[in-house]
PDB file of C-alpha atoms and ligand atoms in Angstrom:
ATOM      1  CA  UNK O   1      81.476 145.696  28.455  1.00  0.00           C
ATOM      2  CA  UNK O   2      82.165 142.245  29.893  1.00  0.00           C
ATOM      3  CA  UNK O   3      79.249 140.856  31.856  1.00  0.00           C
ATOM      4  CA  UNK O   4      79.288 137.738  34.005  1.00  0.00           C
ATOM      5  CA  UNK O   5      76.055 135.836  34.582  1.00  0.00           C
ATOM      6  CA  UNK O   6      75.844 133.574  37.616  1.00  0.00           C
ATOM      7  CA  UNK O   7      72.408 132.012  37.572  1.00  0.00           C
ATOM      8  CA  UNK O   8      71.126 130.034  40.488  1.00  0.00           C
ATOM      9  CA  UNK O   9      68.311 129.252  42.820  1.00  0.00           C
ATOM     10  CA  UNK O  10      70.204 130.861  45.696  1.00  0.00           C
ATOM     11  CA  UNK O  11      68.057 129.028  48.230  1.00  0.00           C
ATOM     12  CA  UNK O  12      69.830 130.524  50.151  1.00  0.00           C
ATOM     13  CA  UNK O  13      72.802 132.471  48.761  1.00  0.00           C
ATOM     14  CA  UNK O  14      76.106 131.576  50.438  1.00  0.00           C
ATOM     15  CA  UNK O  15      79.765 132.546  50.366  1.00  0.00           C
ATOM     16  CA  UNK O  16      80.528 129.806  47.807  1.00  0.00           C
ATOM     17  CA  UNK O  17      78.439 131.720  45.252  1.00  0.00           C
ATOM     18  CA  UNK O  18      80.021 135.035  46.190  1.00  0.00           C
ATOM     19  CA  UNK O  19      83.612 133.810  46.210  1.00  0.00           C
ATOM     20  CA  UNK O  20      82.976 132.291  42.778  1.00  0.00           C
ATOM     21  CA  UNK O  21      81.543 135.559  41.502  1.00  0.00           C
ATOM     22  CA  UNK O  22      84.342 137.812  42.748  1.00  0.00           C
ATOM     23  CA  UNK O  23      87.075 135.462  41.564  1.00  0.00           C
ATOM     24  CA  UNK O  24      85.566 135.051  38.102  1.00  0.00           C
ATOM     25  CA  UNK O  25      85.227 138.822  37.919  1.00  0.00           C
ATOM     26  CA  UNK O  26      88.861 139.283  38.858  1.00  0.00           C
ATOM     27  CA  UNK O  27      90.327 136.549  36.633  1.00  0.00           C
ATOM     28  CA  UNK O  28      88.307 137.484  33.545  1.00  0.00           C
ATOM     29  CA  UNK O  29      88.301 141.254  34.049  1.00  0.00           C
ATOM     30  CA  UNK O  30      84.527 141.412  34.092  1.00  0.00           C
ATOM     31  CA  UNK O  31      82.874 144.783  34.593  1.00  0.00           C
ATOM     32  CA  UNK O  32      80.060 143.213  36.528  1.00  0.00           C
ATOM     33  CA  UNK O  33      78.753 139.843  37.638  1.00  0.00           C
ATOM     34  CA  UNK O  34      74.991 139.464  37.835  1.00  0.00           C
ATOM     35  CA  UNK O  35      73.630 136.998  40.344  1.00  0.00           C
ATOM     36  CA  UNK O  36      70.497 136.070  38.426  1.00  0.00           C
ATOM     37  CA  UNK O  37      67.903 134.638  40.768  1.00  0.00           C
ATOM     38  CA  UNK O  38      65.822 131.937  39.071  1.00  0.00           C
ATOM     39  CA  UNK O  39      62.087 132.522  39.230  1.00  0.00           C
ATOM     40  CA  UNK O  40      61.092 128.902  38.760  1.00  0.00           C
ATOM     41  CA  UNK O  41      64.201 126.787  38.417  1.00  0.00           C
ATOM     42  CA  UNK O  42      63.061 124.115  35.946  1.00  0.00           C
ATOM     43  CA  UNK O  43      65.470 121.560  37.394  1.00  0.00           C
ATOM     44  CA  UNK O  44      64.350 122.002  40.979  1.00  0.00           C
ATOM     45  CA  UNK O  45      60.678 122.883  41.269  1.00  0.00           C
ATOM     46  CA  UNK O  46      59.565 119.298  40.781  1.00  0.00           C
ATOM     47  CA  UNK O  47      61.972 117.900  43.324  1.00  0.00           C
ATOM     48  CA  UNK O  48      61.335 120.021  46.425  1.00  0.00           C
ATOM     49  CA  UNK O  49      59.522 123.158  47.535  1.00  0.00           C
ATOM     50  CA  UNK O  50      61.561 126.186  46.552  1.00  0.00           C
ATOM     51  CA  UNK O  51      61.508 129.334  48.703  1.00  0.00           C
ATOM     52  CA  UNK O  52      59.523 132.188  47.077  1.00  0.00           C
ATOM     53  CA  UNK O  53      61.598 134.042  44.519  1.00  0.00           C
ATOM     54  CA  UNK O  54      61.084 137.419  46.215  1.00  0.00           C
ATOM     55  CA  UNK O  55      62.646 136.063  49.416  1.00  0.00           C
ATOM     56  CA  UNK O  56      65.589 134.513  47.586  1.00  0.00           C
ATOM     57  CA  UNK O  57      66.142 137.808  45.745  1.00  0.00           C
ATOM     58  CA  UNK O  58      66.049 139.770  49.019  1.00  0.00           C
ATOM     59  CA  UNK O  59      68.744 137.476  50.422  1.00  0.00           C
ATOM     60  CA  UNK O  60      70.987 137.985  47.397  1.00  0.00           C
ATOM     61  CA  UNK O  61      70.418 141.757  47.442  1.00  0.00           C
ATOM     62  CA  UNK O  62      71.398 141.892  51.101  1.00  0.00           C
ATOM     63  CA  UNK O  63      74.443 139.685  50.499  1.00  0.00           C
ATOM     64  CA  UNK O  64      75.912 141.825  47.699  1.00  0.00           C
ATOM     65  CA  UNK O  65      74.838 145.304  48.850  1.00  0.00           C
ATOM     66  CA  UNK O  66      77.730 147.721  48.530  1.00  0.00           C
ATOM     67  CA  UNK O  67      80.069 145.220  46.886  1.00  0.00           C
ATOM     68  CA  UNK O  68      81.455 146.750  43.690  1.00  0.00           C
ATOM     69  CA  UNK O  69      80.915 144.776  40.517  1.00  0.00           C
ATOM     70  CA  UNK O  70      78.559 142.175  41.963  1.00  0.00           C
ATOM     71  CA  UNK O  71      74.830 142.747  41.492  1.00  0.00           C
ATOM     72  CA  UNK O  72      71.597 140.955  42.259  1.00  0.00           C
ATOM     73  CA  UNK O  73      69.442 140.583  39.155  1.00  0.00           C
ATOM     74  CA  UNK O  74      65.665 140.182  39.193  1.00  0.00           C
ATOM     75  CA  UNK O  75      65.518 139.712  35.432  1.00  0.00           C
ATOM     76  CA  UNK O  76      64.151 136.152  35.581  1.00  0.00           C
ATOM     77  CA  UNK O  77      61.695 137.045  38.341  1.00  0.00           C
ATOM     78  CA  UNK O  78      60.444 140.039  36.361  1.00  0.00           C
ATOM     79  CA  UNK O  79      60.024 137.821  33.305  1.00  0.00           C
ATOM     80  CA  UNK O  80      58.019 135.326  35.385  1.00  0.00           C
ATOM     81  CA  UNK O  81      57.315 131.675  34.689  1.00  0.00           C
ATOM     82  CA  UNK O  82      59.916 128.996  34.312  1.00  0.00           C
ATOM     83  CA  UNK O  83      63.446 130.382  34.091  1.00  0.00           C
ATOM     84  CA  UNK O  84      65.515 129.381  31.097  1.00  0.00           C
ATOM     85  CA  UNK O  85      69.078 130.626  30.649  1.00  0.00           C
ATOM     86  CA  UNK O  86      68.465 130.910  26.895  1.00  0.00           C
ATOM     87  CA  UNK O  87      65.890 133.657  27.521  1.00  0.00           C
ATOM     88  CA  UNK O  88      68.145 135.395  30.028  1.00  0.00           C
ATOM     89  CA  UNK O  89      71.088 135.443  27.638  1.00  0.00           C
ATOM     90  CA  UNK O  90      68.869 136.799  24.839  1.00  0.00           C
ATOM     91  CA  UNK O  91      67.481 139.503  27.116  1.00  0.00           C
ATOM     92  CA  UNK O  92      70.920 140.613  28.323  1.00  0.00           C
ATOM     93  CA  UNK O  93      72.293 140.627  24.789  1.00  0.00           C
ATOM     94  CA  UNK O  94      69.379 142.864  23.767  1.00  0.00           C
ATOM     95  CA  UNK O  95      69.870 145.224  26.681  1.00  0.00           C
ATOM     96  CA  UNK O  96      73.639 145.504  26.236  1.00  0.00           C
ATOM     97  CA  UNK O  97      74.439 145.525  22.536  1.00  0.00           C
ATOM     98  CA  UNK O  98      78.097 144.727  21.931  1.00  0.00           C
ATOM     99  CA  UNK O  99      78.670 143.352  25.417  1.00  0.00           C
ATOM    100  CA  UNK O 100      80.537 140.104  25.873  1.00  0.00           C
ATOM    101  CA  UNK O 101      78.602 137.650  28.031  1.00  0.00           C
ATOM    102  CA  UNK O 102      80.247 135.106  30.312  1.00  0.00           C
ATOM    103  CA  UNK O 103      78.117 132.367  31.802  1.00  0.00           C
ATOM    104  CA  UNK O 104      79.539 131.271  35.132  1.00  0.00           C
ATOM    105  CA  UNK O 105      78.728 127.732  36.210  1.00  0.00           C
ATOM    106  CA  UNK O 106      80.009 125.421  38.876  1.00  0.00           C
ATOM    107  CA  UNK O 107      81.661 122.268  37.613  1.00  0.00           C
ATOM    108  CA  UNK O 108      78.665 120.240  38.824  1.00  0.00           C
ATOM    109  CA  UNK O 109      76.454 122.045  36.324  1.00  0.00           C
ATOM    110  CA  UNK O 110      78.664 121.357  33.286  1.00  0.00           C
ATOM    111  CA  UNK O 111      77.765 117.673  32.974  1.00  0.00           C
ATOM    112  CA  UNK O 112      74.076 118.554  32.541  1.00  0.00           C
ATOM    113  CA  UNK O 113      74.529 121.302  29.937  1.00  0.00           C
ATOM    114  CA  UNK O 114      73.189 119.211  27.069  1.00  0.00           C
ATOM    115  CA  UNK O 115      69.823 118.894  28.838  1.00  0.00           C
ATOM    116  CA  UNK O 116      69.288 122.666  28.849  1.00  0.00           C
ATOM    117  CA  UNK O 117      66.404 124.215  26.981  1.00  0.00           C
ATOM    118  CA  UNK O 118      67.577 125.725  23.645  1.00  0.00           C
ATOM    119  CA  UNK O 119      71.157 125.014  24.613  1.00  0.00           C
ATOM    120  CA  UNK O 120      72.470 125.928  21.144  1.00  0.00           C
ATOM    121  CA  UNK O 121      71.173 129.473  21.654  1.00  0.00           C
ATOM    122  CA  UNK O 122      73.046 129.722  24.959  1.00  0.00           C
ATOM    123  CA  UNK O 123      76.178 128.222  23.403  1.00  0.00           C
ATOM    124  CA  UNK O 124      76.303 130.787  20.621  1.00  0.00           C
ATOM    125  CA  UNK O 125      75.732 133.730  22.950  1.00  0.00           C
ATOM    126  CA  UNK O 126      78.237 133.229  25.750  1.00  0.00           C
ATOM    127  CA  UNK O 127      81.658 132.134  26.837  1.00  0.00           C
ATOM    128  CA  UNK O 128      81.187 129.428  29.435  1.00  0.00           C
ATOM    129  CA  UNK O 129      83.218 129.887  32.591  1.00  0.00           C
ATOM    130  CA  UNK O 130      83.528 126.561  34.377  1.00  0.00           C
ATOM    131  CA  UNK O 131      84.433 127.037  38.014  1.00  0.00           C
ATOM    132  CA  UNK O 132      85.961 124.093  39.814  1.00  0.00           C
ATOM    133  CA  UNK O 133      84.148 123.533  43.044  1.00  0.00           C
ATOM    134  CA  UNK O 134      84.445 121.129  45.939  1.00  0.00           C
ATOM    135  CA  UNK O 135      83.768 117.478  45.390  1.00  0.00           C
ATOM    136  CA  UNK O 136      84.086 117.585  41.607  1.00  0.00           C
ATOM    137  CA  UNK O 137      86.972 116.865  39.245  1.00  0.00           C
ATOM    138  CA  UNK O 138      88.487 119.849  37.391  1.00  0.00           C
ATOM    139  CA  UNK O 139      86.541 120.628  34.239  1.00  0.00           C
ATOM    140  CA  UNK O 140      87.972 119.049  31.083  1.00  0.00           C
ATOM    141  CA  UNK O 141      87.467 121.649  28.363  1.00  0.00           C
ATOM    142  CA  UNK O 142      87.593 118.878  25.728  1.00  0.00           C
ATOM    143  CA  UNK O 143      84.773 116.878  27.294  1.00  0.00           C
ATOM    144  CA  UNK O 144      82.045 115.785  24.854  1.00  0.00           C
ATOM    145  CA  UNK O 145      79.423 117.889  26.608  1.00  0.00           C
ATOM    146  CA  UNK O 146      81.514 121.016  25.895  1.00  0.00           C
ATOM    147  CA  UNK O 147      81.927 120.461  22.165  1.00  0.00           C
ATOM    148  CA  UNK O 148      81.122 123.700  20.352  1.00  0.00           C
ATOM    149  CA  UNK O 149      81.296 125.876  23.474  1.00  0.00           C
ATOM    150  CA  UNK O 150      83.773 128.659  24.054  1.00  0.00           C
ATOM    151  CA  UNK O 151      85.055 127.588  27.455  1.00  0.00           C
ATOM    152  CA  UNK O 152      87.309 129.045  30.085  1.00  0.00           C
ATOM    153  CA  UNK O 153      88.055 126.842  33.038  1.00  0.00           C
ATOM    154  CA  UNK O 154      88.973 128.635  36.255  1.00  0.00           C
ATOM    155  CA  UNK O 155      89.890 127.549  39.727  1.00  0.00           C
ATOM    156  CA  UNK O 156      88.255 129.178  42.675  1.00  0.00           C
ATOM    157  CA  UNK O 157      88.893 128.548  46.349  1.00  0.00           C
ATOM    158  CA  UNK O 158      87.260 125.278  47.302  1.00  0.00           C
ATOM    159  CA  UNK O 159      84.466 126.030  49.739  1.00  0.00           C
ATOM    160  CA  UNK O 160      82.616 122.936  50.805  1.00  0.00           C
ATOM    161  CA  UNK O 161      79.272 124.629  51.124  1.00  0.00           C
ATOM    162  CA  UNK O 162      75.918 124.251  49.417  1.00  0.00           C
ATOM    163  CA  UNK O 163      72.437 125.670  49.831  1.00  0.00           C
ATOM    164  CA  UNK O 164      71.203 122.133  50.486  1.00  0.00           C
ATOM    165  CA  UNK O 165      73.473 121.870  53.509  1.00  0.00           C
ATOM    166  CA  UNK O 166      72.483 125.346  54.678  1.00  0.00           C
ATOM    167  CA  UNK O 167      68.784 124.496  54.555  1.00  0.00           C
ATOM    168  CA  UNK O 168      69.467 121.433  56.687  1.00  0.00           C
ATOM    169  CA  UNK O 169      71.537 123.537  59.100  1.00  0.00           C
ATOM    170  CA  UNK O 170      68.798 126.118  59.413  1.00  0.00           C
ATOM    171  CA  UNK O 171      66.139 123.475  59.896  1.00  0.00           C
ATOM    172  CA  UNK O 172      67.893 121.886  62.846  1.00  0.00           C
ATOM    173  CA  UNK O 173      69.202 125.068  64.397  1.00  0.00           C
ATOM    174  CA  UNK O 174      72.902 124.895  63.520  1.00  0.00           C
ATOM    175  CA  UNK O 175      74.590 128.254  62.862  1.00  0.00           C
ATOM    176  CA  UNK O 176      74.778 129.771  59.393  1.00  0.00           C
ATOM    177  CA  UNK O 177      77.263 132.370  60.578  1.00  0.00           C
ATOM    178  CA  UNK O 178      80.159 133.067  58.174  1.00  0.00           C
ATOM    179  CA  UNK O 179      78.632 130.696  55.609  1.00  0.00           C
ATOM    180  CA  UNK O 180      75.984 133.249  54.633  1.00  0.00           C
ATOM    181  CA  UNK O 181      76.867 136.978  54.743  1.00  0.00           C
ATOM    182  CA  UNK O 182      75.569 138.606  57.909  1.00  0.00           C
ATOM    183  CA  UNK O 183      73.159 141.037  56.158  1.00  0.00           C
ATOM    184  CA  UNK O 184      71.530 138.076  54.396  1.00  0.00           C
ATOM    185  CA  UNK O 185      71.236 136.185  57.686  1.00  0.00           C
ATOM    186  CA  UNK O 186      69.394 139.193  59.092  1.00  0.00           C
ATOM    187  CA  UNK O 187      66.907 139.088  56.201  1.00  0.00           C
ATOM    188  CA  UNK O 188      66.546 135.354  56.582  1.00  0.00           C
ATOM    189  CA  UNK O 189      65.686 135.741  60.275  1.00  0.00           C
ATOM    190  CA  UNK O 190      63.377 138.682  59.754  1.00  0.00           C
ATOM    191  CA  UNK O 191      61.416 136.719  57.150  1.00  0.00           C
ATOM    192  CA  UNK O 192      61.564 133.470  59.143  1.00  0.00           C
ATOM    193  CA  UNK O 193      62.890 131.530  56.194  1.00  0.00           C
ATOM    194  CA  UNK O 194      64.056 127.921  56.432  1.00  0.00           C
ATOM    195  CA  UNK O 195      62.036 127.211  59.592  1.00  0.00           C
ATOM    196  CA  UNK O 196      62.265 129.355  62.692  1.00  0.00           C
ATOM    197  CA  UNK O 197      65.459 127.765  63.917  1.00  0.00           C
ATOM    198  CA  UNK O 198      67.886 130.095  62.213  1.00  0.00           C
ATOM    199  CA  UNK O 199      69.190 131.683  65.389  1.00  0.00           C
ATOM    200  CA  UNK O 200      72.910 131.539  66.010  1.00  0.00           C
ATOM    201  CA  UNK O 201      74.187 129.380  68.828  1.00  0.00           C
ATOM    202  CA  UNK O 202      74.674 132.359  71.122  1.00  0.00           C
ATOM    203  CA  UNK O 203      70.981 133.201  71.022  1.00  0.00           C
ATOM    204  CA  UNK O 204      69.513 129.721  70.956  1.00  0.00           C
ATOM    205  CA  UNK O 205      69.247 129.421  74.733  1.00  0.00           C
ATOM    206  CA  UNK O 206      68.782 126.149  76.578  1.00  0.00           C
TER     207      UNK O 206
HETATM  208  P1  ATP J 301      71.624 123.464  46.013  1.00  0.00           P
HETATM  209  O1  ATP J 301      72.387 122.721  47.058  1.00  0.00           O
HETATM  210  O2  ATP J 301      70.233 123.820  46.400  1.00  0.00           O
HETATM  211  O3  ATP J 301      71.728 122.868  44.628  1.00  0.00           O
HETATM  212  P2  ATP J 301      73.812 125.278  45.464  1.00  0.00           P
HETATM  213  O4  ATP J 301      74.621 125.583  46.673  1.00  0.00           O
HETATM  214  O5  ATP J 301      74.370 124.295  44.479  1.00  0.00           O
HETATM  215  O6  ATP J 301      72.343 124.896  45.905  1.00  0.00           O
HETATM  216  P3  ATP J 301      72.752 126.862  43.344  1.00  0.00           P
HETATM  217  O7  ATP J 301      71.841 128.016  43.496  1.00  0.00           O
HETATM  218  O8  ATP J 301      72.223 125.557  42.848  1.00  0.00           O
HETATM  219  O9  ATP J 301      73.489 126.642  44.755  1.00  0.00           O
HETATM  220  O10 ATP J 301      74.023 127.242  42.492  1.00  0.00           O
HETATM  221  C1  ATP J 301      74.129 128.313  41.612  1.00  0.00           C
HETATM  222  C2  ATP J 301      75.486 128.255  40.941  1.00  0.00           C
HETATM  223  O11 ATP J 301      76.531 128.395  41.914  1.00  0.00           O
HETATM  224  C3  ATP J 301      75.781 126.917  40.223  1.00  0.00           C
HETATM  225  O12 ATP J 301      76.495 127.203  39.029  1.00  0.00           O
HETATM  226  C4  ATP J 301      76.646 126.175  41.209  1.00  0.00           C
HETATM  227  O13 ATP J 301      77.496 125.239  40.569  1.00  0.00           O
HETATM  228  C5  ATP J 301      77.446 127.312  41.845  1.00  0.00           C
HETATM  229  N1  ATP J 301      77.882 127.007  43.219  1.00  0.00           N
HETATM  230  C6  ATP J 301      77.127 126.576  44.233  1.00  0.00           C
HETATM  231  N2  ATP J 301      77.845 126.358  45.349  1.00  0.00           N
HETATM  232  C7  ATP J 301      79.118 126.663  45.029  1.00  0.00           C
HETATM  233  C8  ATP J 301      80.373 126.618  45.753  1.00  0.00           C
HETATM  234  N3  ATP J 301      80.444 126.224  47.023  1.00  0.00           N
HETATM  235  N4  ATP J 301      81.479 127.004  45.089  1.00  0.00           N
HETATM  236  C9  ATP J 301      81.398 127.389  43.798  1.00  0.00           C
HETATM  237  N5  ATP J 301      80.283 127.441  43.051  1.00  0.00           N
HETATM  238  C10 ATP J 301      79.147 127.081  43.653  1.00  0.00           C
HETATM  239 MG1   MG J 302      73.134 123.393  42.998  1.00  0.00          MG
END
């Protein structure tokens, strides 16, 4: 079994995540890609308020529902506390003996790999899949930060979209349509996430 792990805060999930996941799955013949929703993302909790994990998970579940080979994972939420990839990799390896694990990361994440908690444990447990994304140079597999990693560098369609931009859009009432899958937008509206200005332009009135 070949399992892809795409960890993230998903605050909120968007088509950039999903296009990355389906393309990595296709290119690397993965049986499944898990979108692992961070419980407490150690890199982000200090910097800004993060949406409750249960809401972020509900958005990812809605976004991937019915899509073969792409799954929402609550593993880090169920574990609780601060989310470390090292623990997630160990848990998946334990649950799926003999499986090959592929850790999918956007190119922006690669430069910070050496700051990860117990990075050597992650390095020995996975093949790193570095996905080129907008605004970043293609990943150089020989870069210092990647020494000792098994690395596959893949190109995915460049989608200039980030959760940061989506939160700003939602906060000032710009549409999220086609940037976030429609079922996830419905959850986002029902739960009044990202301020109450998440209506599309057709329903915003004057
Ligand atoms: P934020 O703006 O809050 O940092 P984000 O859009 O970067 O959010 P994350 O949850 O931080 O989303 O990202 C999870 C993973 O998805 C990371 O590996 C990141 O590099 C990758 N990713 C995010 N946006 C894209 C995109 N547009 N294309 C490809 N990969 C992406
Ligand atoms: Mg990010």
